[in-house]
Coordinates of C-alpha atoms and ligand atoms in Angstrom, one line a residue:
S85 CA -30.7 -22.0 13.0
R86 CA -27.0 -21.2 13.7
F87 CA -27.8 -20.2 17.3
L88 CA -30.6 -22.8 18.0
S89 CA -28.2 -25.5 19.1
S90 CA -25.3 -24.3 21.3
T91 CA -23.1 -27.3 20.3
S92 CA -23.1 -26.3 16.6
V93 CA -22.0 -22.8 17.6
L94 CA -19.3 -24.1 19.9
D95 CA -18.1 -26.7 17.3
S96 CA -18.2 -24.5 14.2
P97 CA -14.9 -22.7 13.3
P98 CA -15.0 -18.9 14.1
P99 CA -16.2 -16.9 11.0
P100 CA -13.3 -15.2 9.1
P101 CA -12.3 -11.8 10.6
S102 CA -13.9 -9.7 7.8
S103 CA -17.4 -11.0 8.5
M104 CA -16.8 -10.7 12.3
A105 CA -16.4 -7.0 12.4
P106 CA -20.0 -5.5 12.4
V107 CA -18.5 -2.3 10.9
S108 CA -15.6 -2.0 8.6
L109 CA -14.5 0.7 6.1
D110 CA -16.3 -1.1 3.3
T111 CA -19.5 -1.3 5.3
I112 CA -19.9 2.3 6.5
N113 CA -21.7 5.1 4.6
P114 CA -19.4 5.9 1.6
K115 CA -20.4 9.6 2.0
V116 CA -18.5 9.6 5.4
L117 CA -15.4 8.1 3.7
K118 CA -15.6 10.8 1.0
C119 CA -15.8 13.6 3.6
E120 CA -12.6 15.5 4.6
Y121 CA -11.8 18.3 7.0
A122 CA -8.2 19.5 6.8
V123 CA -8.4 22.1 9.6
R124 CA -8.0 19.2 12.0
G125 CA -6.3 16.8 9.5
E126 CA -3.0 14.9 9.1
V127 CA -0.6 17.8 10.0
V128 CA -2.6 18.5 13.2
T129 CA -2.7 14.9 14.2
L130 CA 1.1 14.7 13.8
A131 CA 1.4 17.9 15.9
Q132 CA -0.6 16.4 18.7
A133 CA 1.7 13.3 18.6
L134 CA 4.8 15.6 18.8
Q135 CA 3.2 17.5 21.7
E136 CA 2.8 14.2 23.6
E137 CA 6.5 13.4 22.9
L138 CA 7.6 16.8 24.1
K139 CA 5.7 16.0 27.3
S140 CA 7.1 12.6 27.8
K141 CA 10.6 13.3 26.5
P142 CA 11.5 17.0 26.9
G143 CA 14.2 18.0 24.5
S144 CA 13.2 15.3 22.0
H145 CA 12.6 17.9 19.3
P146 CA 14.4 21.1 18.1
F147 CA 11.6 23.2 19.7
D148 CA 10.0 23.2 23.2
E149 CA 6.4 23.9 22.3
I150 CA 3.9 23.4 19.4
L151 CA 2.6 26.7 18.0
Y152 CA -0.9 25.9 16.7
C153 CA -1.6 28.2 13.7
N154 CA -4.1 25.8 12.2
I155 CA -7.5 26.7 13.7
G156 CA -9.4 29.8 14.3
N157 CA -9.7 29.1 18.0
P158 CA -8.6 32.3 19.7
Q159 CA -9.1 31.4 23.4
S160 CA -7.0 28.3 23.0
L161 CA -4.1 30.6 22.3
G162 CA -4.7 33.0 25.2
Q163 CA -7.3 35.4 24.0
Q164 CA -9.5 36.5 27.0
P165 CA -13.3 36.3 26.8
I166 CA -15.3 39.5 27.0
T167 CA -16.0 40.3 30.7
F168 CA -19.6 41.5 30.3
F169 CA -20.6 38.5 28.2
R170 CA -19.2 36.1 30.8
E171 CA -20.7 38.0 33.7
V172 CA -24.2 37.7 32.2
L173 CA -23.6 34.0 31.3
A174 CA -22.5 33.2 34.9
L175 CA -25.5 35.0 36.4
C176 CA -28.0 33.3 34.1
D177 CA -26.6 29.9 35.0
H178 CA -26.7 30.5 38.8
P179 CA -29.7 32.8 39.3
S180 CA -29.8 32.2 43.1
I181 CA -26.9 34.6 43.5
L182 CA -28.6 37.4 41.5
D183 CA -30.2 39.1 44.5
K184 CA -27.4 38.5 47.0
S185 CA -25.7 41.7 48.3
E186 CA -22.2 40.2 47.5
T187 CA -23.1 39.9 43.9
Q188 CA -23.6 43.7 43.6
G189 CA -19.9 44.0 44.5
L190 CA -18.7 41.3 42.1
F191 CA -20.7 42.0 38.9
S192 CA -21.5 45.1 37.0
A193 CA -25.0 46.5 37.5
D194 CA -25.9 46.3 33.8
A195 CA -24.7 42.6 33.7
I196 CA -27.1 41.9 36.6
E197 CA -29.9 43.8 34.9
R198 CA -29.2 42.0 31.6
A199 CA -29.2 38.6 33.3
W200 CA -32.6 39.3 34.9
Q201 CA -34.0 40.4 31.5
I202 CA -32.8 37.2 29.8
L203 CA -34.0 35.0 32.6
D204 CA -37.4 36.6 32.4
Q205 CA -37.5 35.5 28.7
I206 CA -36.8 31.9 29.6
P207 CA -39.8 29.8 30.6
G208 CA -39.3 28.9 34.3
R209 CA -36.1 31.0 34.3
A210 CA -34.5 27.6 33.7
T211 CA -31.3 27.6 31.5
G212 CA -31.3 23.8 32.0
A213 CA -34.5 23.3 30.2
Y214 CA -35.1 22.5 26.5
S215 CA -36.1 25.7 24.7
H216 CA -38.2 26.3 21.6
S217 CA -36.5 24.5 18.7
Q218 CA -35.6 27.8 17.0
G219 CA -34.3 29.1 20.2
I220 CA -35.7 31.2 23.0
K221 CA -38.2 33.7 21.5
G222 CA -37.0 36.6 23.6
L223 CA -33.4 36.0 22.5
R224 CA -34.5 35.8 18.9
D225 CA -36.3 39.1 19.4
T226 CA -33.0 40.6 20.7
I227 CA -31.0 39.2 17.8
A228 CA -33.6 40.4 15.2
A229 CA -33.4 43.9 16.8
G230 CA -29.5 43.7 16.6
I231 CA -29.7 42.7 12.9
A232 CA -32.1 45.5 12.1
A233 CA -29.9 48.0 14.0
R234 CA -26.8 46.7 12.0
D235 CA -28.5 46.7 8.6
G236 CA -31.2 49.4 8.7
F237 CA -33.7 46.9 7.5
P238 CA -36.2 44.9 9.6
A239 CA -35.5 41.3 10.7
D240 CA -38.2 38.8 11.8
P241 CA -37.4 36.7 14.9
N242 CA -39.3 33.9 13.3
D243 CA -36.7 33.8 10.5
I244 CA -34.0 33.1 13.1
F245 CA -32.8 29.6 14.0
L246 CA -30.4 29.5 16.9
T247 CA -27.8 26.7 16.5
D248 CA -24.8 25.2 18.2
G249 CA -22.4 27.3 16.2
A250 CA -22.8 28.1 12.5
S251 CA -21.7 24.6 11.5
P252 CA -24.9 22.8 12.2
A253 CA -26.8 25.6 10.5
V254 CA -24.8 25.0 7.3
H255 CA -25.5 21.2 7.6
M256 CA -29.2 21.9 8.0
M257 CA -29.3 24.0 4.8
M258 CA -27.3 21.3 2.9
Q259 CA -29.7 18.7 4.2
L260 CA -32.7 20.8 3.0
L261 CA -31.3 21.6 -0.5
I262 CA -29.5 18.5 -1.6
R263 CA -31.7 15.8 -3.1
S264 CA -29.0 13.8 -4.9
E265 CA -25.5 14.1 -6.5
K266 CA -27.4 15.9 -9.3
D267 CA -27.8 18.9 -7.0
G268 CA -24.9 21.3 -7.0
I269 CA -23.8 23.9 -4.5
L270 CA -21.5 26.7 -5.9
C271 CA -18.6 27.1 -3.4
P272 CA -15.5 29.4 -3.5
I273 CA -12.1 27.8 -4.1
P274 CA -10.3 28.2 -1.7
Q275 CA -13.1 27.4 0.6
Y276 CA -13.6 26.6 4.3
P277 CA -13.8 22.8 4.2
L278 CA -17.0 22.7 6.3
Y279 CA -18.7 23.2 2.9
S280 CA -17.0 20.5 0.9
A281 CA -17.4 18.2 3.9
S282 CA -21.1 18.9 4.3
I283 CA -21.9 18.6 0.6
A284 CA -20.1 15.2 0.6
L285 CA -21.9 14.0 3.7
H286 CA -25.2 15.0 2.1
G287 CA -24.4 13.4 -1.2
G288 CA -24.4 16.6 -3.3
T289 CA -21.9 18.0 -5.8
L290 CA -19.6 20.9 -5.1
V291 CA -19.5 23.3 -8.0
P292 CA -16.3 25.3 -7.6
Y293 CA -15.8 29.0 -8.5
Y294 CA -12.3 30.2 -8.3
L295 CA -11.4 33.3 -6.4
D296 CA -8.8 35.4 -8.2
E297 CA -5.6 35.5 -6.2
A298 CA -4.0 38.1 -8.5
A299 CA -7.0 40.4 -7.8
G300 CA -6.8 40.1 -4.0
W301 CA -9.0 36.9 -4.0
G302 CA -11.7 38.8 -6.0
L303 CA -15.0 37.1 -6.7
E304 CA -15.7 37.6 -10.4
V305 CA -19.3 37.1 -11.5
S306 CA -18.0 36.0 -14.9
E307 CA -16.4 33.1 -13.1
L308 CA -19.7 32.3 -11.4
K309 CA -21.5 32.3 -14.7
K310 CA -18.9 30.1 -16.3
Q311 CA -19.0 27.5 -13.6
L312 CA -22.8 27.5 -13.5
A313 CA -23.0 26.9 -17.2
D314 CA -20.4 24.2 -17.0
A315 CA -22.3 22.4 -14.2
K316 CA -25.5 22.5 -16.1
T317 CA -23.9 20.9 -19.2
K318 CA -22.9 18.0 -16.8
G319 CA -26.5 17.6 -15.8
I320 CA -26.1 19.3 -12.4
T321 CA -28.9 21.5 -11.0
P322 CA -27.2 24.3 -9.1
R323 CA -29.3 25.0 -5.9
A324 CA -27.3 27.6 -4.0
L325 CA -24.3 29.9 -3.9
V326 CA -22.0 29.9 -0.9
V327 CA -20.2 33.2 -0.2
I328 CA -17.8 33.6 2.8
N329 CA -17.4 37.2 3.6
P330 CA -14.9 38.1 5.1
G331 CA -13.3 35.1 3.5
N332 CA -11.8 32.0 5.1
P333 CA -9.0 31.1 4.3
T334 CA -8.4 34.1 2.0
G335 CA -9.2 37.1 4.2
Q336 CA -10.8 39.3 1.5
V337 CA -13.7 41.6 2.3
L338 CA -16.1 42.0 -0.6
A339 CA -16.8 45.5 -2.0
E340 CA -20.4 46.5 -1.9
D341 CA -20.8 46.8 -5.6
N342 CA -19.4 43.3 -6.0
Q343 CA -22.0 42.1 -3.5
R344 CA -24.7 43.7 -5.6
E345 CA -23.6 41.8 -8.7
I346 CA -23.6 38.6 -6.7
V347 CA -27.2 39.3 -5.4
D348 CA -28.3 39.9 -9.0
F349 CA -26.6 36.7 -10.1
C350 CA -28.4 34.6 -7.5
K351 CA -31.8 36.3 -8.2
T352 CA -31.4 35.8 -12.0
E353 CA -30.3 32.2 -11.6
G354 CA -32.8 31.3 -8.9
L355 CA -30.0 30.3 -6.5
V356 CA -30.3 30.4 -2.7
L357 CA -27.6 32.8 -1.4
L358 CA -25.9 31.2 1.6
A359 CA -24.1 34.1 3.2
D360 CA -21.4 32.9 5.7
E361 CA -20.8 36.1 7.7
V362 CA -19.2 34.6 10.8
Y363 CA -16.2 37.1 10.5
Q364 CA -18.5 40.2 10.2
E365 CA -16.7 41.9 13.1
N366 CA -13.2 41.0 11.8
V367 CA -12.4 43.8 9.3
Y368 CA -8.9 45.3 9.7
V369 CA -8.5 47.6 6.7
P370 CA -10.1 51.1 6.8
E371 CA -11.0 51.0 3.1
K372 CA -13.4 48.0 3.6
K373 CA -16.5 47.7 5.7
F374 CA -18.8 44.7 6.3
H375 CA -22.2 44.8 4.6
S376 CA -24.5 41.9 5.2
F377 CA -25.9 40.3 2.0
K378 CA -29.4 40.7 3.4
K379 CA -28.8 44.4 3.7
V380 CA -27.4 44.6 0.2
A381 CA -30.4 42.7 -1.2
R382 CA -32.9 44.9 0.6
S383 CA -31.1 48.1 -0.4
M384 CA -31.5 46.9 -4.1
G385 CA -35.2 46.7 -3.5
Y386 CA -35.3 42.9 -3.3
G387 CA -37.7 41.6 -0.6
E388 CA -38.9 38.3 0.7
K389 CA -40.4 37.4 -2.7
D390 CA -37.4 38.2 -4.8
I391 CA -34.5 36.3 -3.4
S392 CA -33.7 33.6 -0.7
V393 CA -30.9 34.7 1.5
V394 CA -29.7 32.6 4.4
S395 CA -27.2 34.4 6.7
F396 CA -24.9 32.5 9.1
Q397 CA -23.5 34.1 12.2
S398 CA -21.4 32.6 15.1
V399 CA -20.1 33.4 18.5
S400 CA -16.8 31.7 17.6
K401 CA -15.1 34.5 15.8
G402 CA -15.2 38.3 15.9
Y403 CA -13.6 39.8 19.1
Y404 CA -15.5 37.3 21.3
G405 CA -13.9 34.0 20.0
E406 CA -16.3 31.8 22.1
C407 CA -15.8 28.7 19.9
G408 CA -16.4 26.2 22.7
K409 CA -19.7 27.7 23.8
R410 CA -21.2 26.6 20.5
G411 CA -23.5 29.6 19.7
G412 CA -24.7 31.0 16.4
Y413 CA -27.7 31.3 14.2
M414 CA -29.0 31.3 10.7
E415 CA -31.4 34.0 9.5
V416 CA -33.6 32.3 6.8
T417 CA -35.4 34.7 4.5
G418 CA -37.2 34.4 1.2
F419 CA -38.7 31.0 1.7
G420 CA -42.4 30.3 1.9
P421 CA -43.9 29.3 5.2
E422 CA -44.2 25.7 4.1
I423 CA -40.4 25.6 3.7
R424 CA -39.7 27.3 7.0
E425 CA -42.0 24.6 8.5
Q426 CA -39.7 21.9 7.0
I427 CA -36.6 23.6 8.4
Y428 CA -38.3 23.9 11.8
K429 CA -39.1 20.2 11.7
V430 CA -35.5 19.3 11.1
A431 CA -34.4 21.7 13.8
S432 CA -36.9 20.1 16.2
V433 CA -35.4 16.6 15.7
N434 CA -32.4 18.0 17.7
L435 CA -34.8 19.5 20.2
C436 CA -32.9 22.8 20.7
S437 CA -29.4 24.3 20.7
N438 CA -27.6 24.8 24.0
I439 CA -28.8 27.7 26.0
S440 CA -25.4 29.3 26.9
G441 CA -24.8 29.5 23.1
Q442 CA -28.2 31.1 22.6
I443 CA -27.6 33.7 25.3
L444 CA -24.1 34.5 23.9
A445 CA -25.6 34.9 20.4
S446 CA -28.0 37.5 21.8
L447 CA -25.2 39.3 23.6
V448 CA -23.0 39.3 20.5
M449 CA -25.8 40.9 18.5
S450 CA -26.8 43.3 21.3
P451 CA -23.7 44.2 23.3
P452 CA -23.4 47.1 25.8
K453 CA -24.4 50.5 24.4
V454 CA -23.0 54.0 25.0
G455 CA -24.1 55.0 28.5
D456 CA -24.3 51.5 29.9
E457 CA -22.1 51.0 33.0
S458 CA -20.0 48.3 31.2
Y459 CA -19.8 50.1 27.8
E460 CA -16.3 51.7 28.5
S461 CA -14.7 48.5 29.7
Y462 CA -16.5 46.4 27.0
S463 CA -15.3 48.8 24.2
A464 CA -11.7 48.7 25.6
E465 CA -11.6 44.9 25.5
K466 CA -13.2 44.8 22.0
D467 CA -11.0 47.4 20.5
G468 CA -7.9 46.0 22.2
I469 CA -8.5 42.5 20.6
L470 CA -9.4 43.8 17.1
S471 CA -6.5 46.2 16.9
S472 CA -4.1 43.5 18.1
L473 CA -5.5 41.1 15.4
A474 CA -4.9 43.7 12.8
R475 CA -1.3 44.2 13.9
R476 CA -0.7 40.5 13.9
A477 CA -2.2 40.1 10.4
K478 CA 0.1 42.8 9.1
T479 CA 3.2 41.5 10.8
L480 CA 2.6 38.0 9.4
E481 CA 1.7 39.2 5.9
D482 CA 5.0 41.2 5.8
A483 CA 7.0 38.2 7.0
F484 CA 5.5 35.9 4.4
N485 CA 6.2 38.4 1.6
K486 CA 9.8 38.4 2.6
L487 CA 10.2 34.7 2.2
E488 CA 11.8 33.4 -1.1
G489 CA 9.2 32.2 -3.5
V490 CA 6.3 33.3 -1.3
T491 CA 3.6 35.9 -2.0
C492 CA 0.8 36.8 0.4
N493 CA -2.3 38.9 -0.1
K494 CA -3.4 41.2 2.6
A495 CA -5.7 39.8 5.3
E496 CA -8.4 42.5 5.0
G497 CA -10.5 40.5 7.5
A498 CA -11.3 37.2 9.1
M499 CA -8.4 35.4 11.0
Y500 CA -6.1 33.9 8.4
L501 CA -3.3 34.4 5.9
F502 CA -3.2 32.2 2.8
P503 CA 0.2 32.7 1.2
R504 CA 1.2 31.1 -2.1
I505 CA 4.5 29.2 -2.1
R506 CA 6.4 28.5 -5.4
L507 CA 8.2 25.3 -4.5
P508 CA 11.4 24.2 -6.4
E509 CA 10.9 21.1 -8.7
K510 CA 13.1 19.1 -6.4
A511 CA 10.7 19.7 -3.5
I512 CA 7.8 18.7 -5.7
K513 CA 9.6 15.5 -6.6
A514 CA 10.4 14.8 -2.9
A515 CA 6.7 15.3 -2.0
E516 CA 5.7 12.8 -4.8
A517 CA 8.2 10.3 -3.4
A518 CA 6.6 10.8 0.0
K519 CA 3.2 10.3 -1.6
T520 CA 1.8 13.6 -0.4
A521 CA 0.8 16.9 -1.8
P522 CA 3.8 19.4 -2.1
D523 CA 2.2 21.9 0.3
N524 CA 1.4 19.2 2.8
F525 CA 5.1 18.0 2.5
Y526 CA 6.2 21.6 3.3
C527 CA 3.8 21.9 6.3
R528 CA 5.0 18.5 7.7
R529 CA 8.7 19.5 7.3
L530 CA 7.9 22.9 8.9
L531 CA 6.2 21.2 11.8
N532 CA 9.0 18.7 12.4
A533 CA 11.6 21.5 12.3
T534 CA 9.8 24.3 14.2
G535 CA 6.7 23.0 16.0
I536 CA 4.6 25.4 13.9
V537 CA 1.3 24.0 12.6
F538 CA -0.1 25.3 9.3
V539 CA -2.8 23.7 7.2
P540 CA -1.8 22.9 3.6
G541 CA -3.7 24.8 0.9
S542 CA -4.8 21.5 -0.6
G543 CA -7.1 21.3 2.4
F544 CA -9.0 24.3 1.2
G545 CA -8.7 23.9 -2.6
Q546 CA -6.6 26.0 -4.9
V547 CA -5.9 26.5 -8.6
A548 CA -4.2 23.3 -10.0
G549 CA -0.5 23.6 -9.9
T550 CA -0.4 26.3 -7.2
W551 CA 0.5 25.6 -3.6
H552 CA -0.5 27.5 -0.5
F553 CA -0.8 27.1 3.2
R554 CA -3.1 28.7 5.8
C555 CA -1.7 30.4 8.9
T556 CA -4.0 31.9 11.6
I557 CA -3.2 35.4 13.0
L558 CA -4.1 34.1 16.5
P559 CA -0.8 33.3 18.4
Q560 CA -0.6 36.1 21.1
E561 CA 1.4 39.1 20.0
D562 CA 4.4 38.1 22.2
K563 CA 4.5 34.8 20.3
I564 CA 4.5 36.2 16.8
P565 CA 8.2 37.0 16.7
A566 CA 9.0 33.4 17.5
V567 CA 6.6 32.2 14.7
V568 CA 8.3 34.6 12.2
S569 CA 11.9 33.8 13.2
R570 CA 11.4 30.0 13.3
L571 CA 9.5 30.1 10.0
T572 CA 12.1 32.3 8.3
E573 CA 15.0 30.1 9.4
F574 CA 13.2 26.9 8.4
H575 CA 12.2 28.4 5.0
K576 CA 15.7 29.4 4.1
S577 CA 17.1 25.9 4.9
F578 CA 14.2 24.2 3.1
M579 CA 14.8 26.3 -0.1
E580 CA 18.5 25.6 0.1
E581 CA 18.0 21.9 0.5
F582 CA 15.7 21.7 -2.5
R583 CA 17.3 24.3 -4.8
N584 CA 17.2 23.1 -8.3
Ligands
DCS295 C1 -16.2 30.5 7.4 C2 -16.6 29.7 8.6 N1 -17.9 29.3 8.7 C3 -18.4 28.6 9.8 C4 -17.5 28.2 10.8 C5 -18.0 27.3 11.9 O1 -18.0 28.0 13.1 P1 -18.8 27.5 14.3 O2 -19.5 26.2 14.0 O3 -17.8 27.4 15.4 O4 -19.8 28.6 14.6 C6 -16.1 28.6 10.7 C7 -15.2 28.1 11.8 N2 -13.8 28.4 11.5 C8 -12.9 27.2 11.4 C9 -12.7 26.6 12.8 O5 -11.4 27.2 13.1 N3 -10.7 27.5 12.0 C10 -11.6 27.5 10.9 O6 -11.3 27.7 9.8 C11 -15.7 29.3 9.6 O7 -14.4 29.7 9.4

């Protein structure tokens, strides 16, 4: 009746502000409020503000540029894309140039050939069309063949779901597995906060298992068992175990026998093994090698009926670093057809992932081979990037270990270092006074003094009473000395200021 007579609306006083706003913090989904993602959190927001100030008021800070060491985003820091991949992508997106004579002079013959092959796998050769909701079948065939060649065990294209990066694949699995807050997902601490965020958004419970920093971030099965039992006493039903290998933020690469223990643990406990393997190409130490969890399970004689393994891959990492192209997949094994049908249904709600990402995922899993025209140049680009990442990891690891009160495990893989910092009591008190976590306090002070952007360890989780920060190994090599010198100078003055 309020809107039936215009005069009553015109005469009546405006409703109080709270009831005017259709949406307010207390009327949105509380799961959204609970969700956090520190990789682009408070310190990064402050960095972006400083960057704007530097633009509008040059000289307004004791540094002339922001050095973003917060996110695994290689190409934003100058890393070049892989030529062959981009040649194929460009040709697939503009097929009319494929048979022009000029094209022969501009693109490698095998890139032209690969583009034709891919286009022949796309209905109507239209990269602008929706595809099958699991992704283009021909590309899934290529990816399955790449997985089989990597592992030495068969892969089924129908187990593969191409996604816009690994993130939406993780969300889909959380959506499938979490029925209520009574469902628990075992996650490593420290963890990549996509997992804690997704579990929060889907209303589940994160069941932590602590990686052992003193043992090079080792994953002890005894810890898994302890946390599982503890969760059950609280009425939680553990559904899955997340393993990030190589680890983010911790950089460890699991030993194969440790992986076998983990597979047995999941099989015994009836847990889905969620294997996040987006850094599978990022291994820097000769004594470690990447083994997929699916390969480990199969090599133990465990097949489809023995264990559910979901493997996540992405085009955002490795030596390709194509974060913005949003490509990746999950390989879903060990589920019955009725479950795969449910996953397909959820995937079909989003129609399909983007086609460029799908093409890239197939290129990443089936790159140029020996004898291909582009193989030499492709290998030179790949080896150049990976060897540079290894050097940067070592340089930063050594620099951190030289800082007073800081210890840093080796980055065996991935793209990060996660040093521990023992802060003086005075600094802890100052952080409390600033109403922030001590490691966040340190990162904010570092940013304001040097322009360097780290992410505080509290954004990834850590043993209570310990403090860390995460630094990527991604600034180009010519920038690393500046990171080291600015950090070292800042750290000395910070420790002096707060010496007990
Ligand atoms: C372990 C892990 N899994 C999944 C993802 C998601 O990748 P895509 O959705 O891009 O495929 C990331 C991204 N790494 C984040 C982003 O940059 N820095 C990080 O820590 C990651 O580190």
